[in-house]
PDB file of C-alpha atoms and ligand atoms in Angstrom:
ATOM      1  CA  MET A   1      -6.511  50.748 -10.798  1.00 51.00           C
ATOM      2  CA  SER A   2      -6.517  47.863  -8.164  1.00 59.00           C
ATOM      3  CA  GLU A   3      -4.905  50.298  -5.645  1.00 60.00           C
ATOM      4  CA  GLN A   4      -7.877  52.659  -6.040  1.00 74.00           C
ATOM      5  CA  LYS A   5     -10.305  49.723  -5.435  1.00 93.00           C
ATOM      6  CA  LEU A   6      -8.479  48.623  -2.266  1.00 95.00           C
ATOM      7  CA  LEU A   7      -8.526  51.997  -0.718  1.00 95.00           C
ATOM      8  CA  GLN A   8     -12.182  52.566  -1.484  1.00 96.00           C
ATOM      9  CA  GLU A   9     -12.701  49.163   0.096  1.00 96.00           C
ATOM     10  CA  ILE A  10     -10.977  50.138   3.227  1.00 97.00           C
ATOM     11  CA  LEU A  11     -12.692  53.544   3.473  1.00 97.00           C
ATOM     12  CA  THR A  12     -16.083  52.160   2.980  1.00 97.00           C
ATOM     13  CA  TYR A  13     -15.338  49.388   5.706  1.00 97.00           C
ATOM     14  CA  ASN A  14     -13.951  52.133   8.109  1.00 98.00           C
ATOM     15  CA  GLN A  15     -16.965  54.275   7.833  1.00 98.00           C
ATOM     16  CA  LYS A  16     -19.164  51.363   9.143  1.00 98.00           C
ATOM     17  CA  PHE A  17     -16.615  50.388  11.771  1.00 98.00           C
ATOM     18  CA  VAL A  18     -16.784  53.903  13.224  1.00 98.00           C
ATOM     19  CA  ASP A  19     -20.428  54.258  12.836  1.00 98.00           C
ATOM     20  CA  HIS A  20     -21.064  51.132  14.703  1.00 98.00           C
ATOM     21  CA  HIS A  21     -18.654  52.061  17.684  1.00 98.00           C
ATOM     22  CA  GLU A  22     -16.662  48.960  17.143  1.00 97.00           C
ATOM     23  CA  TYR A  23     -13.629  50.613  18.340  1.00 97.00           C
ATOM     24  CA  GLU A  24     -15.014  50.612  21.780  1.00 97.00           C
ATOM     25  CA  LYS A  25     -13.515  47.076  22.623  1.00 96.00           C
ATOM     26  CA  TYR A  26     -10.040  48.305  21.801  1.00 96.00           C
ATOM     27  CA  GLU A  27     -10.040  51.564  23.837  1.00 96.00           C
ATOM     28  CA  THR A  28      -6.626  51.747  25.909  1.00 97.00           C
ATOM     29  CA  THR A  29      -3.987  54.345  26.404  1.00 96.00           C
ATOM     30  CA  LYS A  30      -0.619  54.887  24.699  1.00 95.00           C
ATOM     31  CA  TYR A  31       1.142  53.457  27.574  1.00 97.00           C
ATOM     32  CA  PRO A  32       1.856  49.778  27.315  1.00 97.00           C
ATOM     33  CA  ASN A  33       0.053  47.675  29.953  1.00 97.00           C
ATOM     34  CA  LYS A  34       2.768  45.118  29.996  1.00 98.00           C
ATOM     35  CA  LYS A  35       5.607  47.876  30.155  1.00 98.00           C
ATOM     36  CA  MET A  36       7.377  46.670  26.982  1.00 98.00           C
ATOM     37  CA  VAL A  37       8.607  47.523  23.701  1.00 98.00           C
ATOM     38  CA  ILE A  38       8.740  44.816  20.742  1.00 98.00           C
ATOM     39  CA  LEU A  39      10.854  44.919  17.728  1.00 98.00           C
ATOM     40  CA  THR A  40       9.650  42.531  15.176  1.00 98.00           C
ATOM     41  CA  CYS A  41       9.267  41.823  11.330  1.00 98.00           C
ATOM     42  CA  MET A  42       6.656  43.132   9.111  1.00 98.00           C
ATOM     43  CA  ASP A  43       5.780  39.637   7.873  1.00 98.00           C
ATOM     44  CA  THR A  44       2.328  39.142   7.133  1.00 98.00           C
ATOM     45  CA  ARG A  45       2.013  35.756   9.149  1.00 98.00           C
ATOM     46  CA  LEU A  46       2.976  37.604  12.202  1.00 98.00           C
ATOM     47  CA  LEU A  47       0.022  40.252  12.095  1.00 98.00           C
ATOM     48  CA  GLU A  48      -2.305  38.448  14.319  1.00 98.00           C
ATOM     49  CA  LEU A  49      -0.172  35.451  15.258  1.00 98.00           C
ATOM     50  CA  LEU A  50       2.463  37.241  17.131  1.00 98.00           C
ATOM     51  CA  PRO A  51       0.209  39.002  19.490  1.00 98.00           C
ATOM     52  CA  LYS A  52      -1.842  35.915  20.102  1.00 98.00           C
ATOM     53  CA  ALA A  53       1.190  33.712  20.781  1.00 98.00           C
ATOM     54  CA  LEU A  54       2.422  36.127  23.282  1.00 98.00           C
ATOM     55  CA  ASN A  55      -0.926  36.757  24.916  1.00 98.00           C
ATOM     56  CA  LEU A  56      -0.838  40.447  23.985  1.00 98.00           C
ATOM     57  CA  GLY A  57      -4.020  42.434  23.531  1.00 97.00           C
ATOM     58  CA  ASN A  58      -4.524  46.012  22.282  1.00 97.00           C
ATOM     59  CA  GLY A  59      -2.755  48.365  24.720  1.00 97.00           C
ATOM     60  CA  ASP A  60      -0.289  45.730  26.073  1.00 98.00           C
ATOM     61  CA  ALA A  61       2.854  46.621  24.021  1.00 98.00           C
ATOM     62  CA  LYS A  62       4.574  49.068  21.868  1.00 98.00           C
ATOM     63  CA  ILE A  63       5.515  47.246  18.699  1.00 98.00           C
ATOM     64  CA  ILE A  64       7.910  48.391  16.113  1.00 98.00           C
ATOM     65  CA  LYS A  65       8.139  46.638  12.800  1.00 98.00           C
ATOM     66  CA  ASN A  66      10.490  46.574   9.921  1.00 97.00           C
ATOM     67  CA  ALA A  67      11.791  44.189   7.349  1.00 96.00           C
ATOM     68  CA  GLY A  68      13.800  41.529   9.415  1.00 96.00           C
ATOM     69  CA  ALA A  69      13.351  43.060  12.960  1.00 97.00           C
ATOM     70  CA  LEU A  70      16.743  44.573  12.277  1.00 96.00           C
ATOM     71  CA  VAL A  71      18.388  47.431  13.953  1.00 95.00           C
ATOM     72  CA  SER A  72      20.700  48.421  11.171  1.00 88.00           C
ATOM     73  CA  HIS A  73      21.664  51.835  12.279  1.00 91.00           C
ATOM     74  CA  PRO A  74      22.473  52.856  16.097  1.00 94.00           C
ATOM     75  CA  PHE A  75      20.938  56.289  15.155  1.00 96.00           C
ATOM     76  CA  GLY A  76      18.174  55.308  12.707  1.00 95.00           C
ATOM     77  CA  SER A  77      14.410  55.483  13.397  1.00 96.00           C
ATOM     78  CA  ILE A  78      14.115  52.022  14.771  1.00 98.00           C
ATOM     79  CA  MET A  79      16.613  52.938  17.756  1.00 98.00           C
ATOM     80  CA  ARG A  80      15.073  56.220  18.268  1.00 98.00           C
ATOM     81  CA  SER A  81      11.655  54.467  18.564  1.00 98.00           C
ATOM     82  CA  ILE A  82      12.951  52.016  21.145  1.00 98.00           C
ATOM     83  CA  LEU A  83      14.469  54.975  23.165  1.00 98.00           C
ATOM     84  CA  ILE A  84      11.198  56.861  22.995  1.00 98.00           C
ATOM     85  CA  ALA A  85       9.294  53.829  24.148  1.00 98.00           C
ATOM     86  CA  VAL A  86      11.653  53.487  27.148  1.00 98.00           C
ATOM     87  CA  TYR A  87      12.009  57.046  28.196  1.00 98.00           C
ATOM     88  CA  GLU A  88       8.551  58.631  27.220  1.00 97.00           C
ATOM     89  CA  LEU A  89       6.088  55.731  27.029  1.00 97.00           C
ATOM     90  CA  GLN A  90       6.985  53.586  30.123  1.00 97.00           C
ATOM     91  CA  ALA A  91       8.490  50.577  28.419  1.00 98.00           C
ATOM     92  CA  GLN A  92      10.810  48.698  30.952  1.00 98.00           C
ATOM     93  CA  GLU A  93      11.872  45.918  28.848  1.00 98.00           C
ATOM     94  CA  VAL A  94      12.857  45.386  25.300  1.00 98.00           C
ATOM     95  CA  MET A  95      12.122  42.253  22.968  1.00 98.00           C
ATOM     96  CA  VAL A  96      13.610  41.723  19.610  1.00 98.00           C
ATOM     97  CA  ILE A  97      11.655  38.914  17.942  1.00 98.00           C
ATOM     98  CA  ALA A  98      12.736  37.660  14.437  1.00 98.00           C
ATOM     99  CA  HIS A  99      11.340  34.660  12.739  1.00 98.00           C
ATOM    100  CA  HIS A 100      12.214  31.775  10.837  1.00 96.00           C
ATOM    101  CA  ASP A 101      11.724  31.858   6.951  1.00 95.00           C
ATOM    102  CA  CYS A 102      12.186  35.627   6.908  1.00 95.00           C
ATOM    103  CA  GLY A 103      12.230  37.495   3.626  1.00 92.00           C
ATOM    104  CA  MET A 104      15.413  39.072   4.715  1.00 93.00           C
ATOM    105  CA  SER A 105      17.047  35.822   5.305  1.00 93.00           C
ATOM    106  CA  GLY A 106      19.572  35.314   2.658  1.00 89.00           C
ATOM    107  CA  LEU A 107      18.432  38.404   0.773  1.00 91.00           C
ATOM    108  CA  LYS A 108      20.968  39.702  -1.778  1.00 91.00           C
ATOM    109  CA  ALA A 109      20.974  43.001  -2.962  1.00 92.00           C
ATOM    110  CA  GLU A 110      21.645  42.127  -6.698  1.00 93.00           C
ATOM    111  CA  PRO A 111      18.034  40.768  -7.283  1.00 94.00           C
ATOM    112  CA  VAL A 112      16.576  43.657  -5.537  1.00 95.00           C
ATOM    113  CA  LEU A 113      18.442  46.182  -7.604  1.00 95.00           C
ATOM    114  CA  LYS A 114      17.547  44.132 -10.736  1.00 95.00           C
ATOM    115  CA  HIS A 115      13.624  44.522  -9.826  1.00 96.00           C
ATOM    116  CA  MET A 116      14.298  48.327  -9.222  1.00 96.00           C
ATOM    117  CA  GLN A 117      15.558  48.706 -12.760  1.00 95.00           C
ATOM    118  CA  GLU A 118      12.655  46.693 -14.189  1.00 96.00           C
ATOM    119  CA  GLN A 119      10.327  49.099 -12.637  1.00 96.00           C
ATOM    120  CA  GLY A 120      12.110  52.260 -13.997  1.00 96.00           C
ATOM    121  CA  ILE A 121      14.892  53.164 -11.603  1.00 96.00           C
ATOM    122  CA  SER A 122      17.770  54.211 -13.949  1.00 96.00           C
ATOM    123  CA  GLU A 123      21.295  52.965 -13.818  1.00 93.00           C
ATOM    124  CA  GLU A 124      22.249  56.844 -13.507  1.00 95.00           C
ATOM    125  CA  THR A 125      20.293  57.053 -10.116  1.00 95.00           C
ATOM    126  CA  LEU A 126      22.265  54.223  -8.834  1.00 93.00           C
ATOM    127  CA  LYS A 127      25.299  55.644  -9.840  1.00 92.00           C
ATOM    128  CA  THR A 128      24.529  59.131  -8.396  1.00 94.00           C
ATOM    129  CA  LEU A 129      23.668  57.248  -5.153  1.00 93.00           C
ATOM    130  CA  ALA A 130      26.993  55.428  -5.394  1.00 90.00           C
ATOM    131  CA  PHE A 131      28.932  58.705  -5.853  1.00 91.00           C
ATOM    132  CA  SER A 132      26.916  60.234  -2.892  1.00 91.00           C
ATOM    133  CA  GLY A 133      28.483  57.701  -0.727  1.00 90.00           C
ATOM    134  CA  ILE A 134      25.537  55.450  -0.344  1.00 90.00           C
ATOM    135  CA  ASN A 135      26.546  51.629  -0.251  1.00 91.00           C
ATOM    136  CA  ILE A 136      23.210  50.587  -1.522  1.00 91.00           C
ATOM    137  CA  LYS A 137      24.293  46.829  -1.714  1.00 91.00           C
ATOM    138  CA  THR A 138      25.207  46.833   2.007  1.00 90.00           C
ATOM    139  CA  TRP A 139      22.008  48.669   2.761  1.00 90.00           C
ATOM    140  CA  LEU A 140      19.822  46.245   0.955  1.00 92.00           C
ATOM    141  CA  HIS A 141      21.543  43.206   2.307  1.00 89.00           C
ATOM    142  CA  GLY A 142      19.502  41.009   4.692  1.00 90.00           C
ATOM    143  CA  PHE A 143      21.113  38.569   7.044  1.00 92.00           C
ATOM    144  CA  ASP A 144      22.428  35.013   6.623  1.00 92.00           C
ATOM    145  CA  ASN A 145      21.479  33.582  10.085  1.00 95.00           C
ATOM    146  CA  VAL A 146      18.458  34.711  12.059  1.00 97.00           C
ATOM    147  CA  ALA A 147      19.806  33.850  15.597  1.00 97.00           C
ATOM    148  CA  ASP A 148      23.075  35.805  14.716  1.00 96.00           C
ATOM    149  CA  SER A 149      20.835  38.616  13.495  1.00 96.00           C
ATOM    150  CA  VAL A 150      18.845  38.766  16.672  1.00 97.00           C
ATOM    151  CA  ILE A 151      22.126  38.674  18.741  1.00 97.00           C
ATOM    152  CA  HIS A 152      23.473  41.557  16.694  1.00 96.00           C
ATOM    153  CA  SER A 153      20.276  43.598  17.132  1.00 97.00           C
ATOM    154  CA  VAL A 154      20.110  43.034  20.747  1.00 98.00           C
ATOM    155  CA  ASP A 155      23.846  43.935  21.145  1.00 97.00           C
ATOM    156  CA  ILE A 156      23.013  47.250  19.363  1.00 97.00           C
ATOM    157  CA  ILE A 157      20.336  47.982  21.765  1.00 98.00           C
ATOM    158  CA  LYS A 158      21.903  46.932  24.992  1.00 97.00           C
ATOM    159  CA  ASN A 159      25.176  48.769  24.220  1.00 97.00           C
ATOM    160  CA  HIS A 160      23.502  51.837  22.987  1.00 98.00           C
ATOM    161  CA  PRO A 161      25.196  54.863  24.779  1.00 98.00           C
ATOM    162  CA  LEU A 162      21.691  56.331  25.389  1.00 98.00           C
ATOM    163  CA  MET A 163      20.048  53.089  26.659  1.00 98.00           C
ATOM    164  CA  PRO A 164      19.749  52.839  30.429  1.00 97.00           C
ATOM    165  CA  SER A 165      21.797  49.722  31.606  1.00 96.00           C
ATOM    166  CA  HIS A 166      18.921  48.299  33.851  1.00 97.00           C
ATOM    167  CA  VAL A 167      16.610  47.807  30.727  1.00 98.00           C
ATOM    168  CA  PRO A 168      16.607  43.942  29.932  1.00 98.00           C
ATOM    169  CA  VAL A 169      16.745  43.442  26.343  1.00 98.00           C
ATOM    170  CA  HIS A 170      15.630  39.977  25.162  1.00 98.00           C
ATOM    171  CA  GLY A 171      16.203  38.159  21.853  1.00 98.00           C
ATOM    172  CA  LEU A 172      13.766  35.638  20.390  1.00 98.00           C
ATOM    173  CA  VAL A 173      12.788  33.888  17.287  1.00 98.00           C
ATOM    174  CA  ILE A 174       9.198  32.896  16.445  1.00 98.00           C
ATOM    175  CA  ASN A 175       8.042  30.256  14.258  1.00 98.00           C
ATOM    176  CA  PRO A 176       5.684  31.911  11.640  1.00 97.00           C
ATOM    177  CA  LYS A 177       3.448  28.842  11.551  1.00 98.00           C
ATOM    178  CA  THR A 178       3.194  27.678  14.907  1.00 98.00           C
ATOM    179  CA  GLY A 179       3.998  30.699  17.071  1.00 98.00           C
ATOM    180  CA  LYS A 180       6.562  28.894  18.975  1.00 98.00           C
ATOM    181  CA  LEU A 181       9.108  31.176  20.413  1.00 98.00           C
ATOM    182  CA  ASP A 182      12.813  30.132  20.814  1.00 98.00           C
ATOM    183  CA  LEU A 183      14.828  32.185  23.425  1.00 98.00           C
ATOM    184  CA  ILE A 184      18.070  33.289  21.941  1.00 98.00           C
ATOM    185  CA  ILE A 185      18.930  35.879  24.652  1.00 98.00           C
ATOM    186  CA  ASP A 186      17.477  36.182  28.190  1.00 98.00           C
ATOM    187  CA  GLY A 187      17.890  39.869  28.998  1.00 98.00           C
ATOM    188  CA  TYR A 188      17.665  39.262  32.877  1.00 97.00           C
ATOM    189  CA  GLN A 189      20.661  37.203  32.617  1.00 93.00           C
ATOM    190  CA  GLU A 190      22.839  39.699  30.626  1.00 74.00           C
TER     191      GLU A 190
HETATM  192 ZN1   ZN B 201      10.567  38.511   8.236  1.00 64.09          ZN
END
């Protein structure tokens, strides 16, 4: 299976990486040098581009990623991670960085549900979830406008009852090709 091949490839490479002490140039601490926590998207194009475009090296920032750079629930794991970064890991500023051409932009639940069923998720399972009060369509829905989505996520973070009011929360959108940042919300002005 291709998955097994990928895993083997990674483990073989990893052995050499460790044996040759290639980790030494990445040594740092768990505290961000630039005192910041970033929430961004899991998009593949941002893997190296985003840190390079922001002049971030290993150790400079805490980076949280999910699909769409969204804070969809004030007491979900994204918000918890941001709070832990602020209270326990010395982050003093928060940046939400979404991007143009995001997979979550315009994402509707229906095609995702169709793909789930094609891969063996039964109608019965979906019905059981619905009966349990889980609105799977809302949960899977992406966003319609990236800037509005950033404003919404910044708003949830900034106004969270457990977030200290002095922490600036910035909102930006990055171009996944050029790395150009558009400032949506300047957290120092809020
Ligand atoms: Zn994205």
